[in-house]
C-alpha cells in the first residue's frame, strides 16, 4: 500500500512539472515577415485604396488604373512608393491608357503602412513581386520631389 501511495505521489509530481513546463509563457516574438505584412497591408488597402482601385485591384476604366497587369506595380519600388507618398496627377499614359481621376498623396500613412500596402498589392491578383520594407519607404520620403 505504501508503495502505491509513493508511486501515485511521484506521478502527480511529475504531471505537475509537465503542466508547469507547458504553461510557461513564451517570449513575445514580433513577427514581420512577408505574410504578416500582406495581412496588415490588406487592411490598409481596404481603408485607403479600395474605393478607387476596387476590391479586385481592377480599378475603374478611364478613371483609376488597375493594380494588376501593371508594369509599374511589379517594377521599380521607388516609383510606386513615390506615387503613394506624393500622389499622381500626371496625365501620362499608364500601360497605354489614360486615367482622368487624381490620386491624392498619402504622406500621413506611416512607413510601415505604406510598405505593407505595397507588399500586399505586389503579391495580390496575380502579381508576384518582392516585399517593400519601411526602410525603402523612408528612403523615398527623405528625397525631395524635383
Ligand atoms: C481617389 C482615388 C484613389 C485612391 C484613394 C488611391 N488611388 Fe492610386 N491611383 C489613382 C489614380 C487616378 C491613379 C492614376 C493617376 C494618373 O494617371 O495621373 C493612381 C495610380 C496609382 C498607382 C500607379 C499605377 C501604375 O500602374 O502606374 C499605384 C501603384 C497606386 N495608385 C496605388 C494606390 C495605393 C496603394 C492606394 C492606397 C494607399 C491608392 N492608390 C489610393 C486613384 C486613387
PDB file of C-alpha atoms and ligand atoms in Angstrom:
ATOM      1  CA  UNK A   1       0.000   0.000   0.000  1.00  0.00           C
ATOM      2  CA  UNK A   2       2.833   2.353   0.926  1.00  0.00           C
ATOM      3  CA  UNK A   3       4.428   1.650  -2.437  1.00  0.00           C
ATOM      4  CA  UNK A   4       1.242   2.538  -4.285  1.00  0.00           C
ATOM      5  CA  UNK A   5       0.920   5.789  -2.348  1.00  0.00           C
ATOM      6  CA  UNK A   6       4.500   6.719  -3.017  1.00  0.00           C
ATOM      7  CA  UNK A   7       4.131   5.900  -6.675  1.00  0.00           C
ATOM      8  CA  UNK A   8       0.969   7.962  -7.105  1.00  0.00           C
ATOM      9  CA  UNK A   9       2.555  10.872  -5.230  1.00  0.00           C
ATOM     10  CA  UNK A  10       5.518  10.618  -7.564  1.00  0.00           C
ATOM     11  CA  UNK A  11       3.384  10.584 -10.730  1.00  0.00           C
ATOM     12  CA  UNK A  12       1.335  13.557  -9.540  1.00  0.00           C
ATOM     13  CA  UNK A  13       4.564  15.484  -9.014  1.00  0.00           C
ATOM     14  CA  UNK A  14       5.795  14.542 -12.480  1.00  0.00           C
ATOM     15  CA  UNK A  15       2.474  15.538 -14.007  1.00  0.00           C
ATOM     16  CA  UNK A  16       2.571  18.885 -12.205  1.00  0.00           C
ATOM     17  CA  UNK A  17       6.049  19.572 -13.554  1.00  0.00           C
ATOM     18  CA  UNK A  18       4.973  18.740 -17.093  1.00  0.00           C
ATOM     19  CA  UNK A  19       1.947  21.057 -16.882  1.00  0.00           C
ATOM     20  CA  UNK A  20       4.097  23.837 -15.408  1.00  0.00           C
ATOM     21  CA  UNK A  21       6.517  23.436 -18.304  1.00  0.00           C
ATOM     22  CA  UNK A  22       3.804  23.610 -20.940  1.00  0.00           C
ATOM     23  CA  UNK A  23       2.203  26.648 -19.320  1.00  0.00           C
ATOM     24  CA  UNK A  24       5.454  28.578 -19.207  1.00  0.00           C
ATOM     25  CA  UNK A  25       4.796  31.886 -21.019  1.00  0.00           C
ATOM     26  CA  UNK A  26       6.549  32.009 -24.369  1.00  0.00           C
ATOM     27  CA  UNK A  27       8.669  35.087 -25.103  1.00  0.00           C
ATOM     28  CA  UNK A  28       6.770  37.512 -27.359  1.00  0.00           C
ATOM     29  CA  UNK A  29       8.169  37.490 -30.869  1.00  0.00           C
ATOM     30  CA  UNK A  30       7.356  40.400 -33.180  1.00  0.00           C
ATOM     31  CA  UNK A  31       6.683  38.734 -36.499  1.00  0.00           C
ATOM     32  CA  UNK A  32       7.499  40.856 -39.501  1.00  0.00           C
ATOM     33  CA  UNK A  33       7.711  38.553 -42.468  1.00  0.00           C
ATOM     34  CA  UNK A  34       6.070  38.930 -45.872  1.00  0.00           C
ATOM     35  CA  UNK A  35       2.934  37.006 -44.804  1.00  0.00           C
ATOM     36  CA  UNK A  36       2.127  39.289 -41.852  1.00  0.00           C
ATOM     37  CA  UNK A  37       2.972  42.356 -43.935  1.00  0.00           C
ATOM     38  CA  UNK A  38       0.477  41.228 -46.601  1.00  0.00           C
ATOM     39  CA  UNK A  39      -2.207  40.693 -43.936  1.00  0.00           C
ATOM     40  CA  UNK A  40      -1.712  44.187 -42.485  1.00  0.00           C
ATOM     41  CA  UNK A  41      -1.426  45.670 -45.980  1.00  0.00           C
ATOM     42  CA  UNK A  42      -4.819  44.279 -46.946  1.00  0.00           C
ATOM     43  CA  UNK A  43      -6.395  46.235 -44.071  1.00  0.00           C
ATOM     44  CA  UNK A  44      -4.655  49.458 -45.195  1.00  0.00           C
ATOM     45  CA  UNK A  45      -5.775  48.787 -48.789  1.00  0.00           C
ATOM     46  CA  UNK A  46      -9.409  48.321 -47.781  1.00  0.00           C
ATOM     47  CA  UNK A  47      -9.393  51.618 -45.884  1.00  0.00           C
ATOM     48  CA  UNK A  48      -7.254  53.844 -48.146  1.00  0.00           C
ATOM     49  CA  UNK A  49      -7.214  52.488 -51.688  1.00  0.00           C
ATOM     50  CA  UNK A  50     -10.162  50.187 -52.362  1.00  0.00           C
ATOM     51  CA  UNK A  51     -12.637  52.981 -53.134  1.00  0.00           C
ATOM     52  CA  UNK A  52     -10.688  53.868 -56.285  1.00  0.00           C
ATOM     53  CA  UNK A  53      -8.683  50.781 -57.200  1.00  0.00           C
ATOM     54  CA  UNK A  54     -11.537  48.365 -56.233  1.00  0.00           C
ATOM     55  CA  UNK A  55     -11.533  45.142 -54.201  1.00  0.00           C
ATOM     56  CA  UNK A  56     -10.186  43.073 -57.086  1.00  0.00           C
ATOM     57  CA  UNK A  57      -7.493  45.650 -57.903  1.00  0.00           C
ATOM     58  CA  UNK A  58      -9.156  46.184 -61.272  1.00  0.00           C
ATOM     59  CA  UNK A  59      -9.634  49.955 -60.963  1.00  0.00           C
ATOM     60  CA  UNK A  60     -12.288  51.771 -62.993  1.00  0.00           C
ATOM     61  CA  UNK A  61     -11.849  52.120 -66.770  1.00  0.00           C
ATOM     62  CA  UNK A  62     -10.547  55.590 -67.772  1.00  0.00           C
ATOM     63  CA  UNK A  63     -10.781  56.785 -64.139  1.00  0.00           C
ATOM     64  CA  UNK A  64      -8.499  54.745 -61.869  1.00  0.00           C
ATOM     65  CA  UNK A  65      -5.825  52.359 -63.161  1.00  0.00           C
ATOM     66  CA  UNK A  66      -5.826  48.657 -62.317  1.00  0.00           C
ATOM     67  CA  UNK A  67      -3.095  47.453 -59.962  1.00  0.00           C
ATOM     68  CA  UNK A  68      -2.654  44.142 -61.734  1.00  0.00           C
ATOM     69  CA  UNK A  69      -1.093  43.607 -65.154  1.00  0.00           C
ATOM     70  CA  UNK A  70       0.678  46.888 -64.409  1.00  0.00           C
ATOM     71  CA  UNK A  71       4.331  47.372 -65.303  1.00  0.00           C
ATOM     72  CA  UNK A  72       4.852  49.906 -62.505  1.00  0.00           C
ATOM     73  CA  UNK A  73       3.265  47.909 -59.681  1.00  0.00           C
ATOM     74  CA  UNK A  74       5.641  44.961 -60.072  1.00  0.00           C
ATOM     75  CA  UNK A  75       8.502  47.192 -61.249  1.00  0.00           C
ATOM     76  CA  UNK A  76      10.731  49.782 -59.561  1.00  0.00           C
ATOM     77  CA  UNK A  77       9.656  50.083 -55.931  1.00  0.00           C
ATOM     78  CA  UNK A  78      10.837  53.728 -55.677  1.00  0.00           C
ATOM     79  CA  UNK A  79       8.348  54.820 -58.319  1.00  0.00           C
ATOM     80  CA  UNK A  80       5.265  53.327 -56.645  1.00  0.00           C
ATOM     81  CA  UNK A  81       6.406  54.387 -53.144  1.00  0.00           C
ATOM     82  CA  UNK A  82       6.646  57.928 -54.508  1.00  0.00           C
ATOM     83  CA  UNK A  83       3.176  57.683 -56.106  1.00  0.00           C
ATOM     84  CA  UNK A  84       1.634  56.629 -52.775  1.00  0.00           C
ATOM     85  CA  UNK A  85       3.510  59.313 -50.803  1.00  0.00           C
ATOM     86  CA  UNK A  86       3.056  62.205 -53.248  1.00  0.00           C
ATOM     87  CA  UNK A  87       0.020  61.201 -55.245  1.00  0.00           C
ATOM     88  CA  UNK A  88      -0.233  61.260 -59.032  1.00  0.00           C
ATOM     89  CA  UNK A  89      -1.899  63.783 -61.308  1.00  0.00           C
ATOM     90  CA  UNK A  90       0.473  63.419 -64.236  1.00  0.00           C
ATOM     91  CA  UNK A  91      -1.964  62.505 -67.003  1.00  0.00           C
ATOM     92  CA  UNK A  92       0.670  60.299 -68.553  1.00  0.00           C
ATOM     93  CA  UNK A  93      -0.365  57.013 -70.117  1.00  0.00           C
ATOM     94  CA  UNK A  94      -0.118  54.016 -67.777  1.00  0.00           C
ATOM     95  CA  UNK A  95       0.482  50.899 -69.855  1.00  0.00           C
ATOM     96  CA  UNK A  96      -1.014  52.767 -72.817  1.00  0.00           C
ATOM     97  CA  UNK A  97      -4.165  54.058 -71.059  1.00  0.00           C
ATOM     98  CA  UNK A  98      -5.080  57.461 -69.613  1.00  0.00           C
ATOM     99  CA  UNK A  99      -6.880  57.843 -66.278  1.00  0.00           C
ATOM    100  CA  UNK A 100      -8.716  61.060 -65.514  1.00  0.00           C
ATOM    101  CA  UNK A 101      -9.048  60.815 -61.719  1.00  0.00           C
ATOM    102  CA  UNK A 102      -6.393  62.215 -59.377  1.00  0.00           C
ATOM    103  CA  UNK A 103      -4.577  60.108 -56.861  1.00  0.00           C
ATOM    104  CA  UNK A 104      -4.169  62.044 -53.605  1.00  0.00           C
ATOM    105  CA  UNK A 105      -0.903  61.985 -51.616  1.00  0.00           C
ATOM    106  CA  UNK A 106      -0.823  59.619 -48.627  1.00  0.00           C
ATOM    107  CA  UNK A 107       2.004  61.157 -46.614  1.00  0.00           C
ATOM    108  CA  UNK A 108       0.108  60.689 -43.361  1.00  0.00           C
ATOM    109  CA  UNK A 109       0.474  56.916 -43.617  1.00  0.00           C
ATOM    110  CA  UNK A 110       3.455  55.504 -41.698  1.00  0.00           C
ATOM    111  CA  UNK A 111       6.428  53.926 -43.459  1.00  0.00           C
ATOM    112  CA  UNK A 112       5.190  50.547 -42.191  1.00  0.00           C
ATOM    113  CA  UNK A 113       1.652  51.110 -43.543  1.00  0.00           C
ATOM    114  CA  UNK A 114       2.961  52.083 -46.998  1.00  0.00           C
ATOM    115  CA  UNK A 115       5.411  49.165 -47.023  1.00  0.00           C
ATOM    116  CA  UNK A 116       2.588  46.794 -46.025  1.00  0.00           C
ATOM    117  CA  UNK A 117       0.048  48.064 -48.571  1.00  0.00           C
ATOM    118  CA  UNK A 118       2.577  47.923 -51.420  1.00  0.00           C
ATOM    119  CA  UNK A 119       3.731  44.458 -50.315  1.00  0.00           C
ATOM    120  CA  UNK A 120       0.041  43.456 -50.385  1.00  0.00           C
ATOM    121  CA  UNK A 121      -0.663  44.775 -53.906  1.00  0.00           C
ATOM    122  CA  UNK A 122       2.637  43.349 -55.225  1.00  0.00           C
ATOM    123  CA  UNK A 123       1.520  39.901 -54.010  1.00  0.00           C
ATOM    124  CA  UNK A 124      -2.175  40.019 -54.987  1.00  0.00           C
ATOM    125  CA  UNK A 125      -4.363  39.462 -58.077  1.00  0.00           C
ATOM    126  CA  UNK A 126      -1.648  37.506 -59.885  1.00  0.00           C
ATOM    127  CA  UNK A 127       1.165  39.941 -59.017  1.00  0.00           C
ATOM    128  CA  UNK A 128       4.291  38.158 -57.805  1.00  0.00           C
ATOM    129  CA  UNK A 129       6.842  40.803 -56.817  1.00  0.00           C
ATOM    130  CA  UNK A 130       9.083  41.193 -53.785  1.00  0.00           C
ATOM    131  CA  UNK A 131       8.069  42.839 -50.495  1.00  0.00           C
ATOM    132  CA  UNK A 132       8.598  46.542 -49.780  1.00  0.00           C
ATOM    133  CA  UNK A 133      10.277  47.466 -46.471  1.00  0.00           C
ATOM    134  CA  UNK A 134       9.668  50.517 -44.232  1.00  0.00           C
ATOM    135  CA  UNK A 135      13.346  51.492 -44.771  1.00  0.00           C
ATOM    136  CA  UNK A 136      12.746  51.664 -48.532  1.00  0.00           C
ATOM    137  CA  UNK A 137       9.728  53.936 -47.929  1.00  0.00           C
ATOM    138  CA  UNK A 138      11.779  56.173 -45.616  1.00  0.00           C
ATOM    139  CA  UNK A 139      14.497  56.444 -48.272  1.00  0.00           C
ATOM    140  CA  UNK A 140      11.971  57.815 -50.802  1.00  0.00           C
ATOM    141  CA  UNK A 141      10.250  60.008 -48.184  1.00  0.00           C
ATOM    142  CA  UNK A 142      13.596  61.655 -47.419  1.00  0.00           C
ATOM    143  CA  UNK A 143      14.167  62.709 -51.033  1.00  0.00           C
ATOM    144  CA  UNK A 144      12.534  65.991 -52.088  1.00  0.00           C
ATOM    145  CA  UNK A 145      10.439  65.888 -55.269  1.00  0.00           C
ATOM    146  CA  UNK A 146      12.263  67.564 -58.152  1.00  0.00           C
TER     147      UNK A 146
HETATM  148  C1  LIG B   1      -9.101  58.969 -55.206  1.00  0.00           C
HETATM  149  C2  LIG B   1      -8.844  57.706 -55.880  1.00  0.00           C
HETATM  150  C3  LIG B   1      -7.581  56.950 -55.497  1.00  0.00           C
HETATM  151  C4  LIG B   1      -7.206  56.477 -54.257  1.00  0.00           C
HETATM  152  C5  LIG B   1      -7.949  56.594 -52.937  1.00  0.00           C
HETATM  153  C6  LIG B   1      -5.953  55.786 -54.465  1.00  0.00           C
HETATM  154  N1  LIG B   1      -5.583  55.867 -55.783  1.00  0.00           N
HETATM  155 FE1  LIG B   1      -3.908  55.073 -56.615  1.00  0.00          FE
HETATM  156  N2  LIG B   1      -4.330  55.987 -58.380  1.00  0.00           N
HETATM  157  C7  LIG B   1      -5.478  56.697 -58.658  1.00  0.00           C
HETATM  158  C8  LIG B   1      -5.375  57.291 -59.992  1.00  0.00           C
HETATM  159  C9  LIG B   1      -6.437  58.115 -60.672  1.00  0.00           C
HETATM  160  C10 LIG B   1      -4.104  56.941 -60.495  1.00  0.00           C
HETATM  161  C11 LIG B   1      -3.514  57.373 -61.835  1.00  0.00           C
HETATM  162  C12 LIG B   1      -3.263  58.880 -61.818  1.00  0.00           C
HETATM  163  C13 LIG B   1      -2.808  59.456 -63.155  1.00  0.00           C
HETATM  164  O1  LIG B   1      -2.950  58.799 -64.185  1.00  0.00           O
HETATM  165  O2  LIG B   1      -2.295  60.588 -63.156  1.00  0.00           O
HETATM  166  C14 LIG B   1      -3.490  56.081 -59.458  1.00  0.00           C
HETATM  167  C15 LIG B   1      -2.257  55.474 -59.590  1.00  0.00           C
HETATM  168  C16 LIG B   1      -1.743  54.552 -58.692  1.00  0.00           C
HETATM  169  C17 LIG B   1      -0.571  53.739 -58.903  1.00  0.00           C
HETATM  170  C18 LIG B   1       0.273  53.694 -60.170  1.00  0.00           C
HETATM  171  C19 LIG B   1      -0.265  52.619 -61.074  1.00  0.00           C
HETATM  172  C20 LIG B   1       0.591  52.351 -62.287  1.00  0.00           C
HETATM  173  O3  LIG B   1       0.365  51.308 -62.923  1.00  0.00           O
HETATM  174  O4  LIG B   1       1.469  53.161 -62.594  1.00  0.00           O
HETATM  175  C21 LIG B   1      -0.387  52.981 -57.785  1.00  0.00           C
HETATM  176  C22 LIG B   1       0.717  51.968 -57.531  1.00  0.00           C
HETATM  177  C23 LIG B   1      -1.450  53.321 -56.865  1.00  0.00           C
HETATM  178  N3  LIG B   1      -2.262  54.270 -57.447  1.00  0.00           N
HETATM  179  C24 LIG B   1      -1.602  52.747 -55.623  1.00  0.00           C
HETATM  180  C25 LIG B   1      -2.509  53.212 -54.675  1.00  0.00           C
HETATM  181  C26 LIG B   1      -2.496  52.810 -53.287  1.00  0.00           C
HETATM  182  C27 LIG B   1      -1.544  51.797 -52.684  1.00  0.00           C
HETATM  183  C28 LIG B   1      -3.502  53.491 -52.669  1.00  0.00           C
HETATM  184  C29 LIG B   1      -3.891  53.460 -51.213  1.00  0.00           C
HETATM  185  C30 LIG B   1      -2.860  53.842 -50.272  1.00  0.00           C
HETATM  186  C31 LIG B   1      -4.149  54.320 -53.683  1.00  0.00           C
HETATM  187  N4  LIG B   1      -3.511  54.126 -54.880  1.00  0.00           N
HETATM  188  C32 LIG B   1      -5.247  55.147 -53.458  1.00  0.00           C
HETATM  189  C33 LIG B   1      -6.561  56.829 -57.804  1.00  0.00           C
HETATM  190  C34 LIG B   1      -6.553  56.564 -56.444  1.00  0.00           C
END
